[in-house]
């Protein structure tokens, strides 16, 4: 696996731009840059899930195992943060119209997810694997699973609903006060959501990074003040980086000692440190952007080729070659899946629009 990590690093550094002294990357949160960074981490997610099917443990695998165990659930941290940041930017730019579109975003995401669940249902049937009706039903709302990844989709679906409820409940006319009040309420509801998942006995990985989403919204709201302070000059910038790095290292060694609170400090220090570092660099790579633009499809479909290759025994005999195959096949089926589900969504929207027109008439 060390060779795959080396290739990924070469891809990352191919086209990377470093800022000069006393200069900062003013586009570090532009979609192009954040999408490329997300692309890095979605590839790491593929590696992580693949390790559940392949037996890694040799000398050439050890560096990757160390990286994987170190990052843990932080491979999804950028997904949460940049999503939260983008949501808040959209809310501000559209004067709250984005909130009205959340129910539509909710059902579209659920529709795409359910289409993927059907594919796993068919795959399981072909291999003679059957699940109880209750488990299948729960898998369609992302609470259960029939071999597919689900926890991240369930969390983002709930976060859509909580965000909609938060900003709908706030009736303040002043945009600034409305946004801050909405974010505060959303933070509270997200913490409550995490608490519910904990009480429900869900695994830690299903909730220990969710809080990063509203933090991304908070960063958006206070971005100008943060930049004015951090980007004052290189000395201040380096001081901030060293402080964040210190918090990151200290919290890493204590991340399991203080429950969800300890892990949260570590997760937040990681994502804020990463964001600050990108103030000085610009990731410019079309391949990483491609992966970043197809996060959902890659996340949800990657287990299909993994399962097929595992069942056939190919992974056991050719685990590195199979990883290349998994990446290639996942890219292809992701494109096909998106095209087909886009057609389905458009037809459903058209049908719904026709029904609404008839009712009004």
mmCIF file with all atom_site columns, C-alpha atoms in Angstrom, residues 4 30 54 89 97 106 114 123-124 141 145 159 171 174 188 194 223 230 239 266 271 275 328 331 333 340 353 359:
data_model
loop_
_atom_site.group_PDB
_atom_site.id
_atom_site.type_symbol
_atom_site.label_atom_id
_atom_site.label_alt_id
_atom_site.label_comp_id
_atom_site.label_asym_id
_atom_site.label_entity_id
_atom_site.label_seq_id
_atom_site.pdbx_PDB_ins_code
_atom_site.Cartn_x
_atom_site.Cartn_y
_atom_site.Cartn_z
_atom_site.occupancy
_atom_site.B_iso_or_equiv
_atom_site.pdbx_formal_charge
_atom_site.auth_seq_id
_atom_site.auth_comp_id
_atom_site.auth_asym_id
_atom_site.auth_atom_id
_atom_site.pdbx_PDB_model_num
ATOM 1  C CA . UNK A 1 4   ? -0.482  3.700   -3.565  1.00 0.00 ? 4   UNK A CA 1
ATOM 2  C CA . UNK A 1 30  ? -13.153 28.330  -3.377  1.00 0.00 ? 30  UNK A CA 1
ATOM 3  C CA . UNK A 1 54  ? -7.924  -7.292  1.873   1.00 0.00 ? 54  UNK A CA 1
ATOM 4  C CA . UNK A 1 89  ? -22.368 30.708  2.016   1.00 0.00 ? 89  UNK A CA 1
ATOM 5  C CA . UNK A 1 97  ? -33.783 30.777  -0.252  1.00 0.00 ? 97  UNK A CA 1
ATOM 6  C CA . UNK A 1 106 ? -33.202 15.716  1.160   1.00 0.00 ? 106 UNK A CA 1
ATOM 7  C CA . UNK A 1 114 ? -32.152 4.038   -2.229  1.00 0.00 ? 114 UNK A CA 1
ATOM 8  C CA . UNK A 1 123 ? -25.982 -8.231  -5.676  1.00 0.00 ? 123 UNK A CA 1
ATOM 9  C CA . UNK A 1 124 ? -26.788 -10.025 -2.422  1.00 0.00 ? 124 UNK A CA 1
ATOM 10 C CA . UNK A 1 141 ? -33.521 5.070   5.376   1.00 0.00 ? 141 UNK A CA 1
ATOM 11 C CA . UNK A 1 145 ? -27.297 -1.820  6.007   1.00 0.00 ? 145 UNK A CA 1
ATOM 12 C CA . UNK A 1 159 ? -28.537 17.291  9.327   1.00 0.00 ? 159 UNK A CA 1
ATOM 13 C CA . UNK A 1 171 ? -37.992 34.632  12.412  1.00 0.00 ? 171 UNK A CA 1
ATOM 14 C CA . UNK A 1 174 ? -32.037 41.149  10.189  1.00 0.00 ? 174 UNK A CA 1
ATOM 15 C CA . UNK A 1 188 ? -27.588 22.729  19.652  1.00 0.00 ? 188 UNK A CA 1
ATOM 16 C CA . UNK A 1 194 ? -25.129 13.127  18.558  1.00 0.00 ? 194 UNK A CA 1
ATOM 17 C CA . UNK A 1 223 ? -14.393 34.097  8.046   1.00 0.00 ? 223 UNK A CA 1
ATOM 18 C CA . UNK A 1 230 ? -4.491  34.934  11.005  1.00 0.00 ? 230 UNK A CA 1
ATOM 19 C CA . UNK A 1 239 ? 2.351   31.203  15.446  1.00 0.00 ? 239 UNK A CA 1
ATOM 20 C CA . UNK A 1 266 ? -8.896  16.451  18.239  1.00 0.00 ? 266 UNK A CA 1
ATOM 21 C CA . UNK A 1 271 ? -9.790  20.418  10.369  1.00 0.00 ? 271 UNK A CA 1
ATOM 22 C CA . UNK A 1 275 ? -7.900  24.927  6.669   1.00 0.00 ? 275 UNK A CA 1
ATOM 23 C CA . UNK A 1 328 ? -11.296 2.031   -12.131 1.00 0.00 ? 328 UNK A CA 1
ATOM 24 C CA . UNK A 1 331 ? -15.192 5.534   -11.389 1.00 0.00 ? 331 UNK A CA 1
ATOM 25 C CA . UNK A 1 333 ? -20.163 2.853   -12.372 1.00 0.00 ? 333 UNK A CA 1
ATOM 26 C CA . UNK A 1 340 ? -29.283 7.280   -14.598 1.00 0.00 ? 340 UNK A CA 1
ATOM 27 C CA . UNK A 1 353 ? -44.717 19.788  -11.343 1.00 0.00 ? 353 UNK A CA 1
ATOM 28 C CA . UNK A 1 359 ? -54.263 21.014  -8.751  1.00 0.00 ? 359 UNK A CA 1
#
